Tab-separated table of C-alpha atoms in Angstrom:
chain	number	residue	atom	x	y	z
A	244	GLY	CA	-43.133	-187.232	-224.075
A	245	VAL	CA	-41.249	-188.866	-226.876
A	246	LYS	CA	-42.150	-187.510	-230.322
A	247	ASP	CA	-41.091	-188.336	-233.878
A	248	GLY	CA	-37.466	-187.397	-234.318
A	249	ASP	CA	-36.661	-187.462	-230.586
A	250	PHE	CA	-33.759	-189.541	-229.385
A	251	VAL	CA	-32.306	-190.370	-226.037
A	252	MET	CA	-28.612	-190.331	-225.176
A	253	VAL	CA	-27.170	-191.567	-221.932
A	254	ALA	CA	-23.905	-189.751	-221.242
A	255	GLY	CA	-21.545	-190.457	-218.397
A	256	PHE	CA	-21.735	-193.276	-215.950
A	257	PRO	CA	-23.172	-192.558	-212.508
A	258	GLY	CA	-20.812	-193.454	-209.708
A	259	SER	CA	-17.858	-193.844	-212.089
A	260	THR	CA	-14.898	-191.509	-212.273
A	261	SER	CA	-13.872	-192.706	-215.753
A	262	ARG	CA	-15.609	-192.216	-219.073
A	263	GLU	CA	-15.697	-195.984	-219.724
A	264	ALA	CA	-17.882	-198.700	-218.293
A	265	THR	CA	-17.684	-202.429	-218.294
A	266	ALA	CA	-20.115	-204.346	-220.508
A	267	ALA	CA	-22.155	-205.284	-217.426
A	268	GLU	CA	-22.373	-201.619	-216.328
A	269	ALA	CA	-23.330	-200.530	-219.831
A	270	LEU	CA	-26.024	-203.223	-219.985
A	271	ASP	CA	-27.429	-202.120	-216.614
A	272	LEU	CA	-27.401	-198.442	-217.681
A	273	ALA	CA	-29.143	-199.250	-220.972
A	274	ARG	CA	-31.773	-201.340	-219.153
A	275	ALA	CA	-32.438	-198.465	-216.690
A	276	ALA	CA	-32.587	-195.866	-219.469
A	277	ALA	CA	-34.908	-198.047	-221.542
A	278	LEU	CA	-37.209	-198.638	-218.560
A	279	GLY	CA	-37.459	-194.890	-218.067
A	280	LEU	CA	-38.072	-194.289	-221.734
A	281	LEU	CA	-40.656	-197.056	-222.105
A	282	THR	CA	-42.622	-196.251	-218.917
A	283	GLY	CA	-42.131	-192.513	-218.603
A	284	SER	CA	-44.785	-191.464	-221.096
A	285	ALA	CA	-47.922	-192.538	-222.894
A	286	ASP	CA	-46.007	-191.926	-226.137
A	287	ARG	CA	-43.954	-195.143	-226.170
A	288	PRO	CA	-41.346	-195.204	-228.918
A	289	THR	CA	-41.824	-197.623	-231.796
A	290	ALA	CA	-38.082	-198.193	-232.173
A	291	VAL	CA	-34.825	-197.900	-230.193
A	292	VAL	CA	-31.494	-197.638	-232.000
A	293	CYS	CA	-28.436	-198.288	-229.796
A	294	ALA	CA	-24.777	-197.354	-230.178
A	295	SER	CA	-23.704	-200.918	-229.404
A	296	ASP	CA	-25.094	-204.427	-229.216
A	297	VAL	CA	-24.482	-204.495	-225.435
A	298	LEU	CA	-26.738	-201.473	-225.005
A	299	ALA	CA	-29.364	-203.053	-227.249
A	300	VAL	CA	-29.321	-206.221	-225.124
A	301	GLY	CA	-30.075	-204.005	-222.111
A	302	VAL	CA	-33.084	-202.637	-224.009
A	303	LEU	CA	-34.210	-206.233	-224.788
A	304	HIS	CA	-34.059	-206.963	-221.003
A	305	ALA	CA	-36.180	-203.899	-220.249
A	306	LEU	CA	-38.765	-204.890	-222.863
A	307	HIS	CA	-38.951	-208.385	-221.404
A	308	ARG	CA	-39.392	-206.982	-217.862
A	309	LEU	CA	-42.290	-204.821	-219.111
A	310	GLY	CA	-43.950	-207.665	-220.959
A	311	LEU	CA	-43.265	-206.063	-224.360
A	312	ARG	CA	-41.927	-207.943	-227.376
A	313	ALA	CA	-38.939	-206.712	-229.363
A	314	GLY	CA	-39.912	-206.577	-233.007
A	315	ALA	CA	-43.652	-206.733	-232.387
A	316	ASP	CA	-44.098	-203.931	-229.880
A	317	VAL	CA	-40.826	-202.009	-230.141
A	318	ALA	CA	-38.091	-202.485	-232.750
A	319	VAL	CA	-34.538	-202.684	-231.381
A	320	THR	CA	-31.312	-202.337	-233.310
A	321	GLY	CA	-27.716	-202.524	-232.087
A	322	PHE	CA	-24.341	-201.653	-233.602
A	323	ASP	CA	-21.301	-203.818	-234.468
A	324	ASP	CA	-23.071	-207.146	-235.083
A	325	SER	CA	-21.213	-208.811	-232.201
A	326	PRO	CA	-21.790	-212.506	-231.392
A	327	ALA	CA	-24.264	-211.362	-228.744
A	328	ALA	CA	-26.512	-210.090	-231.534
A	329	SER	CA	-27.217	-213.467	-233.065
A	330	LEU	CA	-27.246	-215.257	-229.696
A	331	SER	CA	-29.730	-212.988	-227.919
A	332	ASP	CA	-33.395	-213.931	-227.735
A	333	PRO	CA	-34.894	-212.545	-229.838
A	334	ALA	CA	-31.956	-212.296	-232.203
A	335	LEU	CA	-30.833	-208.680	-232.407
A	336	SER	CA	-30.793	-206.634	-235.598
A	337	SER	CA	-27.443	-204.848	-235.815
A	338	VAL	CA	-25.338	-202.613	-238.046
A	339	ARG	CA	-22.287	-204.556	-239.254
A	340	GLN	CA	-19.143	-202.639	-240.028
A	341	PRO	CA	-16.927	-203.996	-242.832
A	342	LEU	CA	-13.882	-204.439	-240.571
A	343	GLU	CA	-11.931	-206.523	-243.099
A	344	GLN	CA	-12.332	-203.747	-245.642
A	345	VAL	CA	-11.246	-201.131	-243.091
A	346	ALA	CA	-8.156	-203.187	-242.230
A	347	ALA	CA	-7.285	-203.638	-245.914
A	348	GLU	CA	-7.563	-199.862	-246.482
A	349	VAL	CA	-5.369	-199.101	-243.448
A	350	VAL	CA	-2.678	-201.476	-244.779
A	351	ARG	CA	-2.961	-199.960	-248.286
A	352	VAL	CA	-2.628	-196.377	-247.028
A	353	LEU	CA	0.229	-197.243	-244.645
A	354	GLY	CA	1.990	-199.103	-247.431
A	355	ALA	CA	1.772	-196.052	-249.648
A	356	LEU	CA	3.044	-193.721	-246.909
A	357	LEU	CA	5.890	-195.738	-245.352
A	358	PRO	CA	8.458	-195.570	-248.187
A	359	ARG	CA	8.353	-191.750	-248.048
A	360	ARG	CA	10.749	-190.178	-245.578
A	361	PRO	CA	10.251	-187.513	-244.406
A	362	MET	CA	6.523	-187.560	-244.951
A	363	PRO	CA	5.207	-184.422	-246.597
A	364	PRO	CA	1.985	-182.980	-245.168
A	365	PRO	CA	-1.091	-184.142	-247.037
A	366	GLU	CA	-2.219	-181.797	-249.796
A	367	ARG	CA	-5.852	-182.253	-248.886
A	368	PRO	CA	-7.636	-184.287	-246.290
A	369	SER	CA	-8.404	-187.712	-247.635
A	370	GLY	CA	-10.358	-190.636	-246.432
A	371	VAL	CA	-12.123	-193.771	-247.441
A	372	LEU	CA	-15.802	-194.241	-246.769
A	373	VAL	CA	-16.835	-197.812	-246.130
A	374	GLU	CA	-20.502	-198.781	-246.077
A	375	PRO	CA	-21.933	-200.715	-243.171
A	376	THR	CA	-24.770	-203.169	-243.639
A	377	LEU	CA	-27.887	-203.698	-241.575
A	378	VAL	CA	-28.357	-207.268	-240.487
A	379	VAL	CA	-32.090	-207.607	-239.874
A	380	ARG	CA	-33.156	-210.125	-237.274
A	381	GLU	CA	-36.225	-210.716	-235.099
A	382	SER	CA	-35.711	-207.713	-232.817
A	383	SER	CA	-36.670	-205.193	-235.498
A	384	ARG	CA	-39.331	-206.883	-237.508
A	385	ALA	CA	-42.835	-207.879	-236.573
A	386	ARG	CA	-43.121	-211.594	-236.148
A	387	ALA	CA	-45.511	-213.472	-238.413
A	388	THR	CA	-46.618	-215.532	-235.416
A	389	GLU	CA	-46.253	-215.298	-231.679
A	390	ALA	CA	-43.038	-216.029	-229.817
A	391	THR	CA	-43.297	-219.712	-230.732
A	392	ASP	CA	-42.201	-219.106	-234.338
A	393	ARG	CA	-38.627	-219.920	-233.359
A	394	PRO	CA	-37.239	-222.427	-230.889
A	395	PRO	CA	-35.806	-220.944	-227.691
A	396	ALA	CA	-32.108	-220.130	-227.727
A	397	GLN	CA	-29.955	-223.055	-226.655
A	398	HIS	CA	-27.505	-222.066	-223.963
A	399	PRO	CA	-24.406	-224.214	-223.742
A	400	THR	CA	-24.203	-226.481	-220.733
A	401	GLU	CA	-21.596	-229.007	-219.716
A	402	GLU	CA	-23.734	-231.737	-221.229
A	403	ASN	CA	-24.138	-230.177	-224.705
A	404	ALA	CA	-20.989	-228.050	-224.917
């Protein structure tokens, strides 16, 4: 069974010869892995942390299929804070990377290195640590009321697009 400190990693993609999968394949794999995790033991996890928002959406689908509520029954968090995170229902908590800060640091470092020719080897390994932020949404916090505390997500149609 799943115990405190346990985690689940899905590696490789069945039926695929490459190490990459499309978003749809990743979503399907995450849904299948989550269904196994959530139904395979009496010790259901209280939280699932995913390596991407696409995988987390697959977990949300599995929870819905099982009649469980993200946030109330099982907390779900993704990574990258993609547009899918705020558009999913419930809205997905996600780790946001400071991509603008990363880009600015890359430009700064490259700018410092480019005038030097030939480039001497670095004296010591260097790096810049940037801090991500956790964007907390409904998928990882217990709702004060039932599912009616927020209007359903509006999906664009030809009439309202």
